[in-house]
Each structure stands twice: as structure tokens, then as C-alpha cells.
Tab-separated table of C-alpha atoms and ligand atoms in Angstrom:
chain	number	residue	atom	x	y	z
A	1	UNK	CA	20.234	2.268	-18.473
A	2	UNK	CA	16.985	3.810	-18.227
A	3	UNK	CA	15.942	5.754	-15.120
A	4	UNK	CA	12.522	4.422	-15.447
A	5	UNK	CA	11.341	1.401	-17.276
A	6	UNK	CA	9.412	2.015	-20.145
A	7	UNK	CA	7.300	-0.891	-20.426
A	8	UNK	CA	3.564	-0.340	-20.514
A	9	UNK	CA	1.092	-1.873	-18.394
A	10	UNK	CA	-1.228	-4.028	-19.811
A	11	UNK	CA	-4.839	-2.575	-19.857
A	12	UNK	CA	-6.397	-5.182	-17.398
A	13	UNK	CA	-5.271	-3.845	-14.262
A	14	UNK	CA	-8.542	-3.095	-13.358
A	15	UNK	CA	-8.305	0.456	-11.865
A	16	UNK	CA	-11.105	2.508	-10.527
A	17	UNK	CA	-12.404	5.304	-12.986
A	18	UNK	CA	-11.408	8.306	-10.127
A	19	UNK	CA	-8.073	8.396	-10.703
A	20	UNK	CA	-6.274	11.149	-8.805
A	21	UNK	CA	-4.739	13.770	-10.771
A	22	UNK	CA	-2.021	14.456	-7.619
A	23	UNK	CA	-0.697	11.638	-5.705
A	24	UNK	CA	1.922	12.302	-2.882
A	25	UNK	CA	3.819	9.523	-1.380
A	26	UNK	CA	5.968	9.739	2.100
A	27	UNK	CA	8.606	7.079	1.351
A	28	UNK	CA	9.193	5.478	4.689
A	29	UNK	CA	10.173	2.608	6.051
A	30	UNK	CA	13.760	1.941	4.506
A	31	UNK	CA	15.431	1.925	7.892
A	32	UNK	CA	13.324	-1.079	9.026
A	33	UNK	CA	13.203	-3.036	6.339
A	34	UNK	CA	17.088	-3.542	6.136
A	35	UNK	CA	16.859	-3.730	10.011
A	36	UNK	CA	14.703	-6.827	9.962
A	37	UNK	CA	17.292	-7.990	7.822
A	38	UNK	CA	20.441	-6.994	9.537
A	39	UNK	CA	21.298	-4.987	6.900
A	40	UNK	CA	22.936	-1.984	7.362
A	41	UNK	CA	19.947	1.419	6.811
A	42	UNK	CA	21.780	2.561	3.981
A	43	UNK	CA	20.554	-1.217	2.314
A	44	UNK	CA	17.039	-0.289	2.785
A	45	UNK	CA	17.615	2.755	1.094
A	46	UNK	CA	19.027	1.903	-1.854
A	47	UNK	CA	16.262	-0.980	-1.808
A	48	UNK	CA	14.223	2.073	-1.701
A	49	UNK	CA	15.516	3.701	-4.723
A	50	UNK	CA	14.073	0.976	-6.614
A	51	UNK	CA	10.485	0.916	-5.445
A	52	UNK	CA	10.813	4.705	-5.990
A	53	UNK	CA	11.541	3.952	-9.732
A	54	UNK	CA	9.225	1.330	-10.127
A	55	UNK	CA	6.107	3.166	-8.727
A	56	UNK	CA	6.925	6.121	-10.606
A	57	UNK	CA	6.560	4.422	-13.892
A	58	UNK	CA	3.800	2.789	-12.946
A	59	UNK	CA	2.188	6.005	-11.605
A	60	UNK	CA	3.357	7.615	-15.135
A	61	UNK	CA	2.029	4.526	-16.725
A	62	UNK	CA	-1.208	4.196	-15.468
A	63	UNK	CA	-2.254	8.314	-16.174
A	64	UNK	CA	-0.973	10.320	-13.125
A	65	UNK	CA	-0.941	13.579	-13.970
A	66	UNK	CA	1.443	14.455	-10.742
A	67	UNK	CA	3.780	12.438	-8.547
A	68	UNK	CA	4.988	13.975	-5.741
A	69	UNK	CA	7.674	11.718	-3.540
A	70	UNK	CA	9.470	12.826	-0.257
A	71	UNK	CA	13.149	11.801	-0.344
A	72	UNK	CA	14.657	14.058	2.159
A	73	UNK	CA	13.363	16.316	4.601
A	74	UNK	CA	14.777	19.420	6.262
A	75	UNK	CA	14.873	17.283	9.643
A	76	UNK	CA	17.096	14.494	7.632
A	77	UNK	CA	20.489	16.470	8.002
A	78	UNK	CA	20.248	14.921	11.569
A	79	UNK	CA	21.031	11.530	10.798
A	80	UNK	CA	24.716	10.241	11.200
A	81	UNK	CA	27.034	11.616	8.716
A	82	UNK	CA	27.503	7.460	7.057
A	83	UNK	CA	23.747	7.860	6.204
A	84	UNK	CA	23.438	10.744	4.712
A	85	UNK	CA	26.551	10.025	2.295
A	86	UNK	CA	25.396	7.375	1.282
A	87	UNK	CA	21.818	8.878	0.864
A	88	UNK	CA	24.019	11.731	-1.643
A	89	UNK	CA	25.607	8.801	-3.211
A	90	UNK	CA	22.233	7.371	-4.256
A	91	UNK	CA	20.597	10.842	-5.295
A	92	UNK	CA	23.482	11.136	-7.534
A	93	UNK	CA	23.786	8.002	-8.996
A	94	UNK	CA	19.749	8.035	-9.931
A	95	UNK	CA	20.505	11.631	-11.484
A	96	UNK	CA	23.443	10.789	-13.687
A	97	UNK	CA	21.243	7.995	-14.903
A	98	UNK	CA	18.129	10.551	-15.626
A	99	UNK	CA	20.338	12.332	-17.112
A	100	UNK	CA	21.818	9.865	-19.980
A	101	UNK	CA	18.211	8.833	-20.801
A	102	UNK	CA	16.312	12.125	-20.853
A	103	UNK	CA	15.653	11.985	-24.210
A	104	UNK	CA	13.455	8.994	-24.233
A	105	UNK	CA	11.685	9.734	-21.430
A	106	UNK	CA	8.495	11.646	-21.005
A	107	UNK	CA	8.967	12.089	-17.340
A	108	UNK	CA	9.513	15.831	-16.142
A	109	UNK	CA	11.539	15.775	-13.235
A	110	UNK	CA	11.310	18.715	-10.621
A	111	UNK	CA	13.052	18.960	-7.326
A	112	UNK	CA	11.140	21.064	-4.736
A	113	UNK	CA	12.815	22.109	-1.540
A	114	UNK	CA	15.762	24.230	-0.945
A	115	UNK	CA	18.841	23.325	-3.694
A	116	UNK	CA	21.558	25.486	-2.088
A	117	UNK	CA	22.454	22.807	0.777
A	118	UNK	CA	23.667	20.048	-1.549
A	119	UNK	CA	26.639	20.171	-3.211
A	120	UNK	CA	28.088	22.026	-6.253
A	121	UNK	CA	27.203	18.586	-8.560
A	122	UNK	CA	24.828	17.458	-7.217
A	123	UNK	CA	23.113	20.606	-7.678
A	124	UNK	CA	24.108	20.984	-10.939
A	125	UNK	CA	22.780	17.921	-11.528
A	126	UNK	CA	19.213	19.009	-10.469
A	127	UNK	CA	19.146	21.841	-12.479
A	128	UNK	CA	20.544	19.624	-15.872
A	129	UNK	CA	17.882	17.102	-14.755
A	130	UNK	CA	15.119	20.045	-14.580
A	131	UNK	CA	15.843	22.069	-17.700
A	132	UNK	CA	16.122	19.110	-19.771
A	133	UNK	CA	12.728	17.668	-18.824
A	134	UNK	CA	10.849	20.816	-18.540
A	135	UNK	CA	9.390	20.660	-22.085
A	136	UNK	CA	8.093	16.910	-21.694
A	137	UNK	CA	4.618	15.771	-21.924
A	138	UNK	CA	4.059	13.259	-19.305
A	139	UNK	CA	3.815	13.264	-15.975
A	140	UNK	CA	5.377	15.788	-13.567
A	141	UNK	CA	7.632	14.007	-10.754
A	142	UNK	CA	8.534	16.549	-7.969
A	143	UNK	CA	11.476	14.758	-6.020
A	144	UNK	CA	10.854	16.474	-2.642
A	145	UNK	CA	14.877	17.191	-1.416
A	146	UNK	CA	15.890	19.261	1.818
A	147	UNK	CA	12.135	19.968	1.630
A	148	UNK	CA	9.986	20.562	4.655
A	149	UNK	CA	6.896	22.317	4.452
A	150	UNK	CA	7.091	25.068	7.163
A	151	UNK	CA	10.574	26.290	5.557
A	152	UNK	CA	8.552	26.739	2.734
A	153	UNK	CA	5.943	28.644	3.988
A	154	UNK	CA	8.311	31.227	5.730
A	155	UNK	CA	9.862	31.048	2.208
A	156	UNK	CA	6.387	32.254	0.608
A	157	UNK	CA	5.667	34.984	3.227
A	158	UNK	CA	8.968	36.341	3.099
A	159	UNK	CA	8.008	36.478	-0.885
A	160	UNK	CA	4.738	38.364	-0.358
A	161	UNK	CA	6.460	40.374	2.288
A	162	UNK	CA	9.238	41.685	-0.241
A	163	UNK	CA	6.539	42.236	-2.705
A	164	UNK	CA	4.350	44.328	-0.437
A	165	UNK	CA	7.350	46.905	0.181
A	166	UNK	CA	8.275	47.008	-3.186
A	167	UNK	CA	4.788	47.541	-4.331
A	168	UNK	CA	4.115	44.896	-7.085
A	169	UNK	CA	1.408	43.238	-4.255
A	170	UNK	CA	-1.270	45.187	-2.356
A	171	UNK	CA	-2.455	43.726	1.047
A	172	UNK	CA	-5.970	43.200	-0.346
A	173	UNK	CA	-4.285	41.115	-3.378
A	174	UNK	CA	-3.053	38.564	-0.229
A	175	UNK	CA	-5.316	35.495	-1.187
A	176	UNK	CA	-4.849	31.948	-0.494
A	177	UNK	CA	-4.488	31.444	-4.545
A	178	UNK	CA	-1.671	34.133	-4.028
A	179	UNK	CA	0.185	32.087	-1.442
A	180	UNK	CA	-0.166	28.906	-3.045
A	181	UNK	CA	1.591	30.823	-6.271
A	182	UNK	CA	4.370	30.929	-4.237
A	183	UNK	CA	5.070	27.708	-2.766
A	184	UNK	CA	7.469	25.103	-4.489
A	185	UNK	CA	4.850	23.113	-6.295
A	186	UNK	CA	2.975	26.629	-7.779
A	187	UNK	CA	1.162	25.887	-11.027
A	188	UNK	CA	0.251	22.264	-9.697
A	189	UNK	CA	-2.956	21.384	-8.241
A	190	UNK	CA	-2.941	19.830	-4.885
A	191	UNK	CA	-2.230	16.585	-4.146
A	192	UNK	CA	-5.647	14.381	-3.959
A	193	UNK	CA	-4.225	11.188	-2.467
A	194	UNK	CA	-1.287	11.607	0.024
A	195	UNK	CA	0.257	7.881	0.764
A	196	UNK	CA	2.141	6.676	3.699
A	197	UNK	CA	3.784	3.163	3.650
A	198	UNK	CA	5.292	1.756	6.699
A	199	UNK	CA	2.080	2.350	9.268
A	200	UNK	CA	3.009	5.830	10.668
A	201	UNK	CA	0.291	8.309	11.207
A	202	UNK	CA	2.224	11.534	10.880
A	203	UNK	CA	2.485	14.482	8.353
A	204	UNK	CA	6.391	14.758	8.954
A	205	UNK	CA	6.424	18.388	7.364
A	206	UNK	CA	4.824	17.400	4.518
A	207	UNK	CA	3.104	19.807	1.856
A	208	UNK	CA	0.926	21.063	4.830
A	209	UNK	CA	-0.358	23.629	2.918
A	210	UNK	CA	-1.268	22.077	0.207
A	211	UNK	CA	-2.681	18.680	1.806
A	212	UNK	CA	-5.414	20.842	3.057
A	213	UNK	CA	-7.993	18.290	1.227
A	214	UNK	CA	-5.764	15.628	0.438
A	215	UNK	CA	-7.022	12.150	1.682
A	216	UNK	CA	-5.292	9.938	3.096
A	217	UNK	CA	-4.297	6.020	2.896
A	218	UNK	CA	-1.507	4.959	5.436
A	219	UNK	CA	-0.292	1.389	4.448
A	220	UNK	CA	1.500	-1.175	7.030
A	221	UNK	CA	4.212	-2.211	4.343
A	222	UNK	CA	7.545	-0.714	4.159
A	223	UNK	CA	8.657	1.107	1.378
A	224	UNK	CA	11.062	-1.137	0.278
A	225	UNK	CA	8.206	-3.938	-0.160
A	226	UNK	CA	5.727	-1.233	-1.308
A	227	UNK	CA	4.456	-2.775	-5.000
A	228	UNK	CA	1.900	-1.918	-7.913
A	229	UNK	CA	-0.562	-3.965	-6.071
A	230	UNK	CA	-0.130	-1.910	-3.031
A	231	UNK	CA	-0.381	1.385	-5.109
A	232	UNK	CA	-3.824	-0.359	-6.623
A	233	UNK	CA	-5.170	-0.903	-3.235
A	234	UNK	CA	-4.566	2.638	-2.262
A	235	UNK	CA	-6.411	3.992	-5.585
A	236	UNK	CA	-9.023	1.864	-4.442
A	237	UNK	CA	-9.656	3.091	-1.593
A	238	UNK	CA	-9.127	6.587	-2.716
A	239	UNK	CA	-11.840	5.985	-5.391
A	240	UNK	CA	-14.394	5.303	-2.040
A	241	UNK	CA	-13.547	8.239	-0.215
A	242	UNK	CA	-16.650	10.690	-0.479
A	243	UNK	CA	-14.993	14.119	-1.214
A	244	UNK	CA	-16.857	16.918	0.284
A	245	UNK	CA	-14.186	20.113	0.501
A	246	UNK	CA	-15.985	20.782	3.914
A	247	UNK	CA	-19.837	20.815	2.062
A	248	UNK	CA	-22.241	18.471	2.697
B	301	FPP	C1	12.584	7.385	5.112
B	301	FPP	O1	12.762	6.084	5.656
B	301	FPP	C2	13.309	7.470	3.848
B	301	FPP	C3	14.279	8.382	3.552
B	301	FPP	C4	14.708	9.431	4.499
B	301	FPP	C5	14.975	8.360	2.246
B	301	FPP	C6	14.087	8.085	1.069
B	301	FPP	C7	14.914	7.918	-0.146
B	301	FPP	C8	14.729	6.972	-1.075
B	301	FPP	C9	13.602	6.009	-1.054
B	301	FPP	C10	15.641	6.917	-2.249
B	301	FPP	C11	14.927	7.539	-3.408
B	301	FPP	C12	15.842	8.066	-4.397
B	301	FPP	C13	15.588	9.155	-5.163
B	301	FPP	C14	16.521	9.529	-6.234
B	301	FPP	C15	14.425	10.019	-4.957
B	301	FPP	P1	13.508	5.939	7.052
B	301	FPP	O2	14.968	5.857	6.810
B	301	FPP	O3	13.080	7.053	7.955
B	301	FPP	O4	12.960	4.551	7.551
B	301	FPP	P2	12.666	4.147	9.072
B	301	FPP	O5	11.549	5.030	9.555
B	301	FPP	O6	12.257	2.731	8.939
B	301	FPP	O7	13.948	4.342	9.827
């Protein structure tokens, strides 16, 4: 089965022009949504595997250039032992499907965050899932896992830090280029639009560095409910926002 569904949107959508190149999305909400429902959380999570998969074709679909989707943070290890094995359950399953269908999709699939806390297949997984999507065309998908943002800052300085002593980096080479270089999502240009379902105001460790800019649409639905129109309305009122970098 594919991981994504390949089925084209038709052209009438009626999109804005503006498009951002970069969209982030803080997938929240799956807790509540199978609480309403007196499901158990890991329901709402596996409800929100599938909005993941349908917003990331869409995304793909409709000419994002990046999609960048939190999926576990640092600060998730916390949760009761029950949710997060059935969290790894889920990650896997959704990678052993990328994996039998890489071929026909144009999706390349990054993780960003720190690998070395999951296990030996599911990080082998990753890595298959990585190396055999690297050379696609489309869009770039970074699945953010055992990511938080300040880890990987420290991460970066500890970087630059290492290259100072060993002399491949002066101090007056230090630049905020330089740092971005070395932060998980290097190469990429920062996300534009940073989306929040679920009607929290909060960050939550999120590509702080690199939301410098980013605007920013919170939504009241839940992710599990989260649709294409919802995604619409966000790119709508993305395309409104007056963009001024800190100018005039
Ligand atoms: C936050 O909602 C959501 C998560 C911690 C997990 C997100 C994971 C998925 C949507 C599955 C995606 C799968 C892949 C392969 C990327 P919450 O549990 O904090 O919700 P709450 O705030 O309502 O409790």
C-alpha cells in the first residue's frame, strides 16, 4: 500500500498565488480528540497518522517545496510507557510501508532530531527510508523525531566549538548563515508558515531558530480532524500576512 496517495488534485482548488516554499506543522491535538470520544490516546494517534499522510500529499500535491511535521519531541519520552509503544508501533508501521513503495514515490523523507534513542530497527529503518529517497525530486518531508530545538542548538555550538579548536573555523567565520549550516534542517530555507492545530499558542521547542520569521496560523481543530480545507484556510491567510523581515 502506498505511504502516500498519489492522486492529484484537481486544478480548481483555488489557492492563493504566495505559496510558501516551507510550511511547518505542530501536530497536536491527538490526545483530545480520542478523549472526546472515550477512546483510548493511542486512538487519536493513530487517527493522527492519517491526517499526517493525507496533508502531506496534499502539501506535495499542491507545490510545497518543504514539509516539516513534529511527531515527537525530546519532552515526549515523559509520557506513560503504553503511549509511547504504541507511538513506536505506529512510526514503524508508516516506515515499513515507505519503505515498500519508495520507488513510486517522489517524496524525500528526512528525519531530523536525534536517531540514537530509538531502537536498532527502527533506526535502521530511518536511515533505509532516508538513503532511498535522497535522490527524489519532489518535495522534502522532514519527520521531526526525538527533536526539540534547544538540543539542537547545543548540538550546533558544540559543532562550531570542535571546529574552532581544531582549526577548520575562525571566530570571525561565526555567522548566523554558519550556525544555521549546522542545524538539522541545513541546506533548507526556513519555514515561512509554521501551523498549529488544536488552539494552543505555544512554540513547544519547535525550530526556534529557524522560525525566526516564520508566521504563524494557530487553528482550533484537532489534528485528527485537521483537512485540505483547513490547510487552504491557513494558506490563505498566510497569503495576507504583510512580510516585512523587521523593515518597514
Ligand atoms: C501531539 O498530540 C502529538 C504527538 C505527540 C504525536 C504525533 C504523531 C502522529 C500524528 C503520528 C504521525 C506519524 C508519523 C509516521 C510521523 P498530543 O498527544 O499532545 O495531543 P493532546 O495535546 O490533545 O494530548
Amino acid at each position: 500500500m502506498a505511504l502516500f496517495n498519489k492522486k492529484k488534485e484537481p486544478e480548481t482548488r483555488n489557492l492563493p498565488e504566495n505559496l510558501p516554499k516551507h510550511i511547518g506543522i505542530i501536530m497536536d491535538g491527538n490526545g483530545r480528540w480520542a478523549k472526546k470520544r472515550g477512546l483510548p490516546r493511542k486512538a487519536g494517534h493513530s487517527e493522527g497518522g492519517k491526517t499526517f499522510r493525507k496533508i502531506t500529499r496534499y502539501c506535495s500535491d499542491i507545490g510545497i517545496k518543504y514539509l516539516t511535521v513534529y511527531a515527537f519531541s525530546t519532552e515526549n519520552w515523559k509520557r506513560p510507557d503504553d503511549e509511547i509503544n504504541s507511538l513506536m508501533k505506529l512510526f514503524r508501521s508508516y516506515l515499513e510501508e515507505a519503505l515498500s513503495d519508495f520507488k513510486d514515490d517522489d517524496i524525500v523523507v528526512r528525519f531530523i532530531g536525534d536517531k540514537s534513542h530509538f531502537n536498532d530497527e527502527l533506526r535502521a529503518l530511518m536511515i533505509e527510508n532516508e538513503e532511498g529517497s535522497k535522490d527524489r525530486p519532489g518535495m522534502v518531508l522532514n519527520i521531526a523525531m526525538n527533536y526539540g530545538s534547544r538540543d539542537e542548538i547545543v548540538r550546533a555550538v558544540k559543532q562550531i566549538v570542535h571546529e574552532v579548536e581544531d582549526g577548520s573555523v575562525s571566530e570571525d567565520e561565526i555567522s548566523e548563515q554558519l550556525i544555521s549550516d549546522r542545524l538539522y534542517t541545513a541546506g533548507q530555507p526556513d519555514p515561512d508558515l509554521i501551523i498549529r492545530p488544536s488552539g494552543e499558542y505555544r512554540i513547544s521547542n519547535f525550530l526556534l531558530w529557524q522560525c525566526a520569521y516564520s508566521e504563524f496560523v494557530i487553528m482550533n481543530k484537532l489534528w485528527p480532524d485537521f483537512d485540505k480545507e483547513d490547510l487552504d484556510e491557513a494558506l490563505r491567510i498566510y497569503a495576507q500576512r504583510n512580510r516585512r523581515y523587521g523593515g518597514v
